[in-house]
Amino acid sequence: MQLFNELKTLGQQHIKADKKAGERVPSGLWIACPKCHQSLYHKDLGIYQVCPNCEYGFRITARERISWLVDDFSELDADMCTTDPLHFPDYKKKLEKARVNTKLNDSILTAIATIQDKKFGLGIMDPNFIMGSMGSVTGEKITRLFEKATSEKLPVVLFTASGGARMQEGIFSLMQMAKISAAIKRHSDEGLFYLTILTDPTTGGVTASFAMQGDLILSEPRVLIGFAGKRVIEQTIHQKVPNNLQDAETVLEHGFIDAIVQRRELKKKIAWLLNIHEKGDS
Amino acid sequence: MVNILDRKKTAAQIVAGARNQEKMSAYDLINGIFDDFFELHGDRLSGDDAAIVGGIAMLADKAVTVIATNKGESAQERMLTHFGCPQPSGYRKSLRLIKQAEKFGRPVFIFVNTAGAYPGKSAEENGQGEALANNLLEISGVKVPVITVIYGEGGSGGALALACGDAVWMVENSMYSVLSPEGFAAILWKDSKRADEAAEVMQLTPEKLLAQNVIEGIIPESHSHKRVCRAIRKTMEQELGRLSTLSTEELLAKRYERFRKF
């Protein structure tokens, strides 16, 4: 009986909720991996921001990536800013927010960089800048990077991350695909090496242009790679599509990328590839 | 019903006109403009996409390569062509024919009426992105004139991959945009029913695009298919005449400049 009474007492006891408790617990300590859904302590991701369970590389800013990727770099066209050609509602506000979050003026960082004394043109798209969408400035910076690399006979390494063309800039976004492709063709015709590394997510007009034009195409593990969005595909064929349809691992199986490389291995692999593709006269 | 002769149209009316069922089919268009069309099939890799029609034809006394996106006419044909949305094999077929044209010094004429590259499961598996990317890369260096006419819908990357040559013309009732007005409205206002408003914002009409130097010019349309074909043919001959005077280096330099300005 004693037991029952005690239970009753406990159950009936009114405990006043401590509403301020939440404020004392810092947020963001525990993160769920978006791919394997494992709960992770934030420090376990390490400097590379990689899920220790499934090797998925979290979406990091271009500035974070460059901090561990290269030995040295000098940034190009850092101040270039887009105009608002269509006077698109709220576009300027969106840009402003993205600039604060990424410390970039548009969705890509371009630079002349070195790894182990190998000099190369480098582009890193930032998925945190309006989902890495490709606007006129993105296109202009990539085109200038290739033109500079062509005239200085440098290889180019480009990290892609994009939701596709930036619809806020309408047809001008679309034209970037052709503009960049033509610059890549000139670079390629000089016998120069172009390496693309697909990071999460690489889709739409970026997949349909410079992401797939590399001499070698690498990807980080578990990256979303595709042309059309999953919802669009399902609406088109009126069927559910498998969740892994656009995973890097599936795309590798279908023969459209060369290899999947873990983030912590990238610097070493890039150095090796730059080394073996070095032109004899330089 | 949209009156295609009405000269002052809203963007929404242009969109409706571009999608009009009375638009000429790819075959009517090719046979109406060129003589002795001989169709060539297949991408030599995986198949033959009915959404891309291509082959060799005569323009006056000159052999040319002709490529057109095809929506099909019967319900069955439309299923087969995915309503004119090419698959990767379609883009690979068009690139094969363009490279063939380059080898034999034939100019290339491309006619575009597509809502975009086919966004299906099979298309993803067969590398739609790679197929489009390869077209953009290779066409930028092709050593013969490449002239495109958008004669209905010009949807996004799927249209651009066939409109990345030396000149792009649009017929009066046609559109060219980064995505459909429905998609645009869905993203902007979370309401795809406001497509008509979106069409205005997007600047997708031939007039707007001409003002931005995205296209070379506009070809007038009428109810008579014969007359439209004659107008297109005249423009094609003029453009070919203009481009034929250029050396290969000049041609490629101008093509580069055409997109470099954006």
Coordinates of C-alpha atoms in Angstrom, one line a residue:
Chain A
M1 CA 0.0 0.0 0.0
Q2 CA 2.8 2.3 0.9
L3 CA 4.1 2.0 -2.6
F4 CA 0.8 2.9 -4.2
N5 CA 0.4 5.9 -2.0
E6 CA 3.8 7.2 -2.8
L7 CA 3.2 6.8 -6.5
K8 CA -0.1 8.6 -6.2
T9 CA 1.6 11.4 -4.4
L10 CA 4.3 11.8 -7.0
G11 CA 1.8 11.7 -9.9
Q12 CA -0.3 14.3 -8.3
Q13 CA 2.5 16.6 -7.4
H14 CA 2.4 19.7 -9.4
I15 CA 5.8 20.5 -10.8
K16 CA 6.1 24.0 -12.1
A17 CA 7.7 24.0 -15.6
D18 CA 11.0 25.8 -15.7
K19 CA 10.3 27.9 -18.8
K20 CA 13.8 29.4 -18.9
A21 CA 15.6 26.0 -18.9
G22 CA 15.7 26.0 -22.7
E23 CA 17.6 29.2 -22.8
R24 CA 20.4 27.8 -20.6
V25 CA 20.9 24.8 -23.1
P26 CA 22.9 26.0 -26.1
S27 CA 21.3 25.0 -29.4
G28 CA 23.1 23.3 -32.3
L29 CA 25.1 21.0 -30.0
W30 CA 23.4 17.9 -31.5
I31 CA 22.9 17.7 -35.2
A32 CA 21.1 15.1 -37.3
C33 CA 22.9 14.0 -40.4
P34 CA 20.5 14.8 -43.3
K35 CA 21.6 11.6 -45.1
C36 CA 21.8 8.8 -42.5
H37 CA 19.7 10.6 -39.8
Q38 CA 22.2 9.7 -37.1
S39 CA 22.3 12.2 -34.2
L40 CA 25.7 13.7 -33.9
Y41 CA 27.5 15.8 -31.3
H42 CA 28.7 18.9 -33.3
K43 CA 32.3 18.5 -32.3
D44 CA 32.3 15.0 -33.8
L45 CA 32.0 16.5 -37.3
G46 CA 35.5 17.9 -37.0
I47 CA 37.1 20.6 -39.2
Y48 CA 35.9 18.9 -42.4
Q49 CA 32.3 18.9 -41.2
V50 CA 31.8 15.3 -42.2
C51 CA 29.3 12.8 -40.7
P52 CA 31.4 10.1 -38.9
N53 CA 28.7 7.6 -39.5
C54 CA 28.2 7.8 -43.3
E55 CA 30.9 10.2 -44.6
Y56 CA 28.4 12.7 -45.9
G57 CA 30.0 16.2 -46.1
F58 CA 27.8 18.9 -44.6
R59 CA 27.1 22.0 -46.6
I60 CA 29.9 24.4 -45.7
T61 CA 30.7 27.9 -46.9
A62 CA 33.3 28.5 -49.5
R63 CA 35.4 30.3 -47.0
E64 CA 35.3 27.4 -44.6
R65 CA 36.4 25.0 -47.4
I66 CA 39.2 27.2 -48.7
S67 CA 40.6 27.4 -45.1
W68 CA 41.7 23.8 -45.1
L69 CA 41.9 23.1 -48.8
V70 CA 44.8 25.2 -50.1
D71 CA 48.2 26.4 -48.9
D72 CA 47.8 29.8 -50.2
F73 CA 45.4 31.8 -52.4
S74 CA 44.7 35.2 -53.8
E75 CA 41.0 35.9 -54.4
L76 CA 39.7 37.2 -57.8
D77 CA 36.8 39.6 -58.4
A78 CA 35.8 39.6 -54.8
D79 CA 33.9 42.9 -55.1
M80 CA 31.8 42.0 -58.1
C81 CA 28.1 42.5 -57.2
T82 CA 25.0 41.6 -59.2
T83 CA 22.4 44.1 -60.3
D84 CA 18.8 43.3 -60.1
P85 CA 18.0 43.1 -63.9
L86 CA 14.3 42.0 -63.5
H87 CA 13.6 44.2 -60.5
F88 CA 12.6 41.0 -58.8
P89 CA 10.6 41.4 -55.6
D90 CA 12.7 40.9 -52.4
Y91 CA 15.8 39.9 -54.4
K92 CA 18.0 42.6 -52.9
K93 CA 17.0 41.5 -49.4
K94 CA 17.8 37.9 -50.2
L95 CA 21.2 38.9 -51.5
E96 CA 22.0 41.0 -48.5
K97 CA 21.2 38.1 -46.2
A98 CA 23.3 35.7 -48.2
R99 CA 26.2 38.1 -48.2
V100 CA 26.2 38.3 -44.4
N101 CA 26.0 34.5 -44.1
T102 CA 28.7 33.6 -46.5
K103 CA 31.0 36.7 -46.6
L104 CA 30.8 36.5 -50.3
N105 CA 29.2 38.9 -52.8
D106 CA 27.8 36.1 -54.9
S107 CA 27.5 32.3 -55.0
I108 CA 31.1 31.6 -55.9
L109 CA 34.6 32.3 -54.6
T110 CA 37.3 32.4 -57.3
A111 CA 41.0 32.5 -56.7
I112 CA 44.4 31.6 -58.0
A113 CA 45.6 29.1 -55.4
T114 CA 48.5 26.8 -54.6
I115 CA 48.6 23.3 -53.1
Q116 CA 52.2 22.0 -52.5
D117 CA 53.5 24.8 -54.8
K118 CA 51.2 23.8 -57.7
K119 CA 49.4 26.9 -58.9
F120 CA 45.9 26.6 -60.3
G121 CA 42.6 28.5 -60.8
L122 CA 40.1 27.6 -58.1
G123 CA 36.4 28.1 -57.9
I124 CA 34.3 27.2 -54.9
M125 CA 30.5 27.5 -55.1
D126 CA 28.8 28.3 -51.8
P127 CA 25.5 26.3 -51.2
N128 CA 24.6 28.9 -48.5
F129 CA 24.3 31.7 -51.0
I130 CA 20.7 31.4 -52.3
M131 CA 21.3 27.7 -52.6
G132 CA 24.4 28.3 -54.8
S133 CA 22.2 29.4 -57.6
M134 CA 24.0 30.6 -60.7
G135 CA 23.4 34.3 -61.5
S136 CA 25.2 36.7 -63.8
V137 CA 28.1 37.3 -61.4
T138 CA 28.6 33.6 -60.7
G139 CA 28.9 33.1 -64.5
E140 CA 31.1 36.1 -65.0
K141 CA 33.5 35.1 -62.2
I142 CA 33.8 31.5 -63.6
T143 CA 34.3 32.8 -67.1
R144 CA 37.0 35.2 -66.0
L145 CA 38.7 32.4 -64.0
F146 CA 38.8 30.2 -67.1
E147 CA 40.0 33.1 -69.3
K148 CA 42.8 33.9 -66.8
A149 CA 43.7 30.2 -66.5
T150 CA 43.8 29.9 -70.3
S151 CA 46.1 32.9 -70.7
E152 CA 48.4 31.9 -67.8
K153 CA 48.3 28.2 -68.8
L154 CA 46.9 27.0 -65.4
P155 CA 44.7 24.1 -64.6
V156 CA 41.3 24.8 -63.0
V157 CA 39.7 23.1 -60.1
L158 CA 36.0 23.8 -59.5
F159 CA 33.8 22.8 -56.6
T160 CA 30.2 22.9 -57.6
A161 CA 27.2 23.3 -55.3
S162 CA 24.0 24.7 -56.8
G163 CA 20.3 24.5 -57.0
G164 CA 20.7 25.6 -60.7
A165 CA 20.1 28.8 -62.6
R166 CA 19.0 31.8 -60.5
M167 CA 15.5 32.5 -61.6
Q168 CA 15.6 36.0 -60.1
E169 CA 17.9 36.9 -63.0
G170 CA 15.7 35.2 -65.6
I171 CA 17.2 34.6 -69.1
F172 CA 20.6 36.2 -68.1
S173 CA 21.2 33.2 -65.7
L174 CA 20.5 30.9 -68.6
M175 CA 23.0 32.6 -70.8
Q176 CA 25.7 32.0 -68.3
M177 CA 25.6 28.3 -69.1
A178 CA 26.6 29.0 -72.7
K179 CA 29.1 31.7 -71.7
I180 CA 31.0 29.5 -69.2
S181 CA 30.9 26.4 -71.5
A182 CA 32.5 28.4 -74.3
A183 CA 35.3 29.6 -72.0
I184 CA 35.9 26.0 -70.8
K185 CA 36.1 24.9 -74.4
R186 CA 38.9 27.4 -75.1
H187 CA 40.7 26.3 -71.9
S188 CA 40.4 22.6 -72.9
D189 CA 41.5 23.3 -76.5
E190 CA 44.8 24.6 -75.0
G191 CA 45.3 21.1 -73.5
L192 CA 44.8 22.4 -70.0
F193 CA 43.4 20.3 -67.2
Y194 CA 39.9 20.9 -65.7
L195 CA 38.8 19.1 -62.6
T196 CA 35.3 19.3 -61.1
I197 CA 34.4 18.2 -57.7
L198 CA 30.7 17.9 -57.1
T199 CA 29.5 18.8 -53.6
D200 CA 26.0 18.7 -52.1
P201 CA 23.8 19.6 -54.0
T202 CA 24.8 19.8 -57.7
T203 CA 21.7 20.2 -59.8
G204 CA 19.9 21.9 -62.7
G205 CA 21.8 24.3 -65.0
V206 CA 25.1 23.7 -63.2
T207 CA 24.9 20.0 -63.8
A208 CA 23.8 20.7 -67.3
S209 CA 26.9 22.8 -67.9
F210 CA 30.3 23.2 -66.2
A211 CA 29.8 20.5 -63.5
M212 CA 29.7 17.8 -66.2
Q213 CA 32.4 19.3 -68.4
G214 CA 35.5 18.4 -66.4
D215 CA 38.2 16.2 -67.8
L216 CA 37.8 14.4 -64.5
I217 CA 34.7 14.6 -62.4
L218 CA 34.9 13.7 -58.7
S219 CA 32.2 13.8 -56.0
E220 CA 32.1 13.8 -52.3
P221 CA 30.2 10.9 -50.7
R222 CA 26.4 10.9 -50.7
V223 CA 26.1 14.2 -52.7
L224 CA 22.8 14.9 -54.5
I225 CA 23.6 15.1 -58.2
G226 CA 20.9 15.6 -60.8
F227 CA 19.4 17.6 -63.5
A228 CA 15.7 17.8 -62.6
G229 CA 14.3 18.1 -59.1
K230 CA 12.8 14.9 -57.5
R231 CA 9.4 16.5 -57.2
V232 CA 9.4 17.6 -60.9
I233 CA 10.4 14.0 -61.9
E234 CA 7.6 12.5 -59.8
Q235 CA 5.0 14.9 -61.3
T236 CA 6.2 14.1 -64.8
I237 CA 6.2 10.4 -64.6
H238 CA 3.4 10.1 -62.0
Q239 CA 5.5 7.6 -60.0
K240 CA 7.5 7.7 -56.9
V241 CA 11.2 7.6 -57.6
P242 CA 13.8 5.8 -55.4
N243 CA 15.4 8.0 -52.8
N244 CA 18.8 7.2 -54.0
L245 CA 18.2 8.0 -57.7
Q246 CA 20.3 11.1 -57.6
D247 CA 22.9 10.0 -55.0
A248 CA 26.5 10.3 -56.0
E249 CA 26.8 6.5 -55.5
T250 CA 24.0 5.9 -58.1
V251 CA 25.4 8.4 -60.5
L252 CA 28.8 6.7 -60.3
E253 CA 27.1 3.3 -61.1
H254 CA 25.5 4.9 -64.2
G255 CA 28.9 6.1 -65.4
F256 CA 28.7 9.8 -65.1
I257 CA 31.4 10.6 -62.5
D258 CA 34.9 9.2 -62.2
A259 CA 35.2 8.7 -58.5
I260 CA 33.9 9.5 -55.0
V261 CA 36.5 10.9 -52.7
Q262 CA 36.1 11.6 -49.0
R263 CA 36.5 15.2 -48.0
R264 CA 39.5 14.7 -45.9
E265 CA 41.3 13.1 -48.9
L266 CA 40.5 15.8 -51.3
K267 CA 43.6 18.0 -50.9
K268 CA 45.9 15.1 -51.3
K269 CA 44.1 13.8 -54.4
I270 CA 43.9 17.2 -56.0
A271 CA 47.6 17.7 -55.5
W272 CA 48.3 14.3 -57.1
L273 CA 46.1 15.0 -60.0
L274 CA 47.5 18.5 -60.6
N275 CA 51.0 17.0 -60.5
I276 CA 50.4 14.3 -63.1
H277 CA 48.6 16.7 -65.4
E278 CA 51.3 19.3 -65.3
K279 CA 52.3 20.6 -68.7
G280 CA 55.9 19.8 -69.6
D281 CA 56.8 23.4 -70.4
S282 CA 55.9 25.0 -67.1
Chain B
M1 CA -8.5 31.3 -78.9
V2 CA -5.6 33.6 -79.3
N3 CA -5.6 35.6 -82.5
I4 CA -2.0 35.2 -83.7
L5 CA -2.4 38.2 -86.0
D6 CA -3.1 40.5 -83.2
R7 CA 0.1 42.7 -83.1
K8 CA -0.3 44.1 -79.5
K9 CA -0.2 41.1 -77.2
T10 CA 0.4 40.6 -73.5
A11 CA 3.1 38.3 -72.4
A12 CA 0.4 35.8 -71.4
Q13 CA -1.0 35.8 -74.9
I14 CA 2.4 35.2 -76.4
V15 CA 2.8 32.2 -74.1
A16 CA -0.6 30.9 -75.2
G17 CA 0.4 31.5 -78.8
A18 CA 3.7 29.7 -78.3
R19 CA 1.9 26.7 -77.0
N20 CA -0.9 26.8 -79.6
Q21 CA -1.8 23.3 -80.8
E22 CA -2.0 24.8 -84.4
K23 CA 1.8 25.2 -84.4
M24 CA 3.4 23.4 -87.2
S25 CA 4.9 20.0 -86.5
A26 CA 8.6 19.5 -86.9
Y27 CA 8.1 17.6 -90.2
D28 CA 5.8 20.3 -91.7
L29 CA 8.3 22.9 -90.8
I30 CA 11.3 21.1 -92.2
N31 CA 9.5 20.1 -95.4
G32 CA 8.0 23.5 -95.7
I33 CA 11.4 25.3 -95.6
F34 CA 13.8 22.8 -97.1
D35 CA 13.8 20.4 -100.1
D36 CA 14.7 16.7 -100.2
F37 CA 14.8 16.1 -96.4
F38 CA 16.5 12.8 -95.6
E39 CA 15.9 11.8 -92.0
L40 CA 18.8 10.3 -90.0
H41 CA 18.2 8.4 -86.8
G42 CA 19.9 7.5 -83.6
D43 CA 22.7 8.6 -81.3
R44 CA 24.9 5.6 -82.0
L45 CA 25.0 5.0 -78.2
S46 CA 21.7 4.0 -76.8
G47 CA 18.8 4.8 -79.0
D48 CA 16.7 7.1 -81.2
D49 CA 14.7 9.8 -79.5
A50 CA 11.6 10.7 -81.4
A51 CA 11.6 14.2 -79.7
I52 CA 14.6 15.1 -81.9
V53 CA 14.2 14.9 -85.7
G54 CA 17.3 15.4 -87.7
G55 CA 18.8 14.8 -91.1
I56 CA 20.2 16.3 -94.3
A57 CA 18.2 18.6 -96.6
M58 CA 18.7 21.1 -99.4
L59 CA 18.4 24.9 -99.0
A60 CA 18.4 26.2 -102.6
D61 CA 21.4 24.2 -104.0
K62 CA 23.2 23.8 -100.8
A63 CA 23.2 20.7 -98.6
V64 CA 22.5 21.6 -94.9
T65 CA 22.0 19.7 -91.7
V66 CA 18.6 20.2 -90.1
I67 CA 17.6 19.4 -86.5
A68 CA 14.2 20.0 -84.9
T69 CA 12.5 19.2 -81.6
N70 CA 9.3 17.3 -82.3
K71 CA 6.2 17.4 -80.1
G72 CA 4.4 14.8 -82.3
E73 CA 0.8 15.1 -83.6
S74 CA -1.2 12.1 -82.5
A75 CA -1.7 11.3 -78.8
Q76 CA 0.6 8.2 -79.3
E77 CA 3.3 10.3 -80.9
R78 CA 3.1 12.8 -78.1
M79 CA 3.6 10.1 -75.6
L80 CA 6.6 8.9 -77.5
T81 CA 8.2 12.3 -77.7
H82 CA 7.2 13.2 -74.1
F83 CA 5.4 16.2 -75.6
G84 CA 8.5 17.3 -77.3
C85 CA 10.9 17.0 -74.3
P86 CA 14.1 15.4 -75.6
Q87 CA 15.9 12.7 -73.7
P88 CA 19.7 12.5 -73.3
S89 CA 19.7 10.3 -76.4
G90 CA 18.0 13.1 -78.3
Y91 CA 20.7 15.7 -77.4
R92 CA 23.4 13.1 -78.2
K93 CA 21.8 12.5 -81.6
S94 CA 21.7 16.2 -82.3
L95 CA 25.4 16.6 -81.4
R96 CA 26.3 13.6 -83.6
L97 CA 24.5 15.3 -86.5
I98 CA 26.2 18.6 -85.8
K99 CA 29.7 17.0 -85.7
Q100 CA 28.8 15.2 -88.9
A101 CA 27.8 18.6 -90.5
E102 CA 31.1 20.1 -89.3
K103 CA 33.1 17.3 -91.0
F104 CA 31.4 17.9 -94.3
G105 CA 31.2 21.6 -94.1
R106 CA 27.4 21.8 -93.9
P107 CA 25.7 24.7 -92.1
V108 CA 23.3 23.6 -89.3
F109 CA 19.8 24.8 -88.8
I110 CA 18.0 24.0 -85.6
F111 CA 14.3 24.5 -84.8
V112 CA 13.2 24.6 -81.2
N113 CA 9.8 24.1 -79.7
T114 CA 10.3 22.4 -76.3
A115 CA 9.1 23.0 -72.8
G116 CA 12.6 21.7 -71.8
A117 CA 14.7 18.6 -71.5
Y118 CA 12.7 15.6 -70.4
P119 CA 12.7 15.5 -66.6
G120 CA 12.1 11.7 -66.1
K121 CA 13.7 9.0 -64.1
S122 CA 15.3 7.4 -67.2
A123 CA 16.6 10.8 -68.3
E124 CA 18.4 11.2 -65.0
E125 CA 19.9 7.7 -65.2
N126 CA 21.1 8.3 -68.7
G127 CA 22.8 11.6 -67.8
Q128 CA 20.6 14.4 -69.0
G129 CA 22.9 16.9 -67.4
E130 CA 25.9 15.4 -69.1
A131 CA 24.2 15.3 -72.5
L132 CA 23.2 19.0 -72.2
A133 CA 26.6 20.0 -70.9
N134 CA 28.4 18.2 -73.8
N135 CA 26.2 20.0 -76.3
L136 CA 27.0 23.4 -74.8
L137 CA 30.7 22.6 -74.7
E138 CA 31.1 21.1 -78.2
I139 CA 28.8 23.4 -80.2
S140 CA 30.8 26.4 -78.9
G141 CA 33.7 25.1 -81.1
V142 CA 31.9 23.7 -84.2
K143 CA 33.5 25.2 -87.3
V144 CA 30.3 25.6 -89.4
P145 CA 27.5 28.2 -88.9
V146 CA 24.8 27.1 -86.4
I147 CA 21.5 28.9 -86.7
T148 CA 18.5 28.4 -84.4
V149 CA 14.9 29.4 -84.7
I150 CA 12.6 29.1 -81.7
Y151 CA 9.2 28.4 -83.2
G152 CA 7.1 27.8 -80.0
E153 CA 8.4 27.1 -76.5
G154 CA 12.0 27.7 -75.7
G155 CA 12.3 26.1 -72.2
S156 CA 15.5 26.5 -70.2
G157 CA 18.6 24.4 -70.6
G158 CA 16.8 22.0 -72.9
A159 CA 16.3 24.9 -75.4
L160 CA 19.7 26.6 -74.8
A161 CA 21.6 23.3 -75.6
L162 CA 20.1 23.7 -79.1
A163 CA 20.4 27.5 -79.3
C164 CA 24.1 28.1 -78.5
G165 CA 25.4 28.8 -82.0
D166 CA 25.8 31.9 -84.1
A167 CA 22.3 33.3 -84.3
V168 CA 19.0 32.7 -82.6
W169 CA 15.7 33.9 -84.2
M170 CA 12.2 33.7 -82.7
V171 CA 8.9 33.6 -84.5
E172 CA 6.4 36.1 -83.3
N173 CA 4.5 33.7 -81.0
S174 CA 7.2 32.1 -79.1
M175 CA 8.9 32.3 -75.8
Y176 CA 12.3 31.7 -74.3
S177 CA 12.9 31.5 -70.5
V178 CA 14.8 30.0 -67.7
L179 CA 11.7 28.2 -66.4
S180 CA 8.0 28.0 -67.2
P181 CA 5.8 30.9 -66.1
E182 CA 3.9 28.3 -64.0
G183 CA 7.1 27.2 -62.2
F184 CA 8.1 30.8 -61.8
A185 CA 4.8 31.7 -60.2
A186 CA 4.9 28.7 -58.0
I187 CA 8.3 29.7 -56.6
L188 CA 7.6 33.4 -56.3
W189 CA 4.1 33.5 -55.1
K190 CA 3.6 29.8 -54.1
D191 CA 0.7 29.8 -56.6
S192 CA 1.2 28.4 -60.1
K193 CA -2.2 29.9 -61.2
R194 CA -0.6 33.3 -61.3
A195 CA 1.4 32.3 -64.4
D196 CA 0.0 35.1 -66.5
E197 CA 1.4 37.7 -64.1
A198 CA 4.7 35.8 -64.0
A199 CA 5.0 35.8 -67.8
E200 CA 5.0 39.7 -67.6
V201 CA 7.8 39.8 -65.0
M202 CA 9.9 37.2 -66.7
Q203 CA 10.6 39.1 -70.0
L204 CA 10.2 36.0 -72.1
T205 CA 8.6 37.5 -75.2
P206 CA 10.6 37.9 -78.5
E207 CA 10.4 41.7 -78.3
K208 CA 11.8 41.8 -74.7
L209 CA 14.5 39.3 -75.6
L210 CA 15.5 41.2 -78.8
A211 CA 15.8 44.4 -76.7
Q212 CA 18.3 42.6 -74.4
N213 CA 20.2 41.2 -77.4
V214 CA 19.5 37.6 -76.4
I215 CA 18.2 37.0 -80.0
E216 CA 19.0 38.3 -83.4
G217 CA 15.5 39.0 -84.6
I218 CA 11.8 38.2 -84.9
I219 CA 10.1 36.4 -87.8
P220 CA 6.5 37.4 -88.4
E221 CA 3.8 34.7 -88.2
S222 CA 0.5 34.3 -90.0
H223 CA -2.2 31.7 -90.2
S224 CA -0.7 30.4 -93.4
H225 CA 1.9 27.8 -92.6
K226 CA 3.2 28.3 -96.1
R227 CA 3.8 32.0 -95.6
V228 CA 5.5 31.3 -92.2
C229 CA 7.9 28.8 -93.8
R230 CA 8.7 31.3 -96.6
A231 CA 9.5 34.0 -94.0
I232 CA 11.7 31.6 -92.1
R233 CA 13.5 30.4 -95.2
K234 CA 14.2 34.0 -96.3
T235 CA 15.7 34.7 -92.9
M236 CA 17.7 31.5 -92.9
E237 CA 19.2 32.4 -96.3
Q238 CA 20.1 35.9 -95.2
E239 CA 21.7 34.7 -92.0
L240 CA 23.7 32.0 -93.8
G241 CA 24.8 34.6 -96.4
R242 CA 26.0 36.9 -93.6
L243 CA 27.8 34.1 -91.7
S244 CA 29.3 32.5 -94.8
T245 CA 31.4 35.6 -95.5
L246 CA 33.3 35.0 -92.2
S247 CA 36.5 33.0 -91.8
T248 CA 36.3 30.1 -89.3
E249 CA 38.3 32.2 -86.8
E250 CA 35.9 35.1 -87.2
L251 CA 32.9 32.9 -86.9
L252 CA 34.1 31.3 -83.7
A253 CA 35.2 34.6 -82.2
K254 CA 31.8 36.2 -82.9
R255 CA 30.1 33.1 -81.4
Y256 CA 32.2 33.5 -78.3
E257 CA 31.4 37.2 -78.1
R258 CA 27.7 36.5 -78.6
F259 CA 27.5 34.9 -75.1
R260 CA 30.5 36.6 -73.5
K261 CA 28.5 39.9 -73.3
F262 CA 26.0 38.5 -70.8

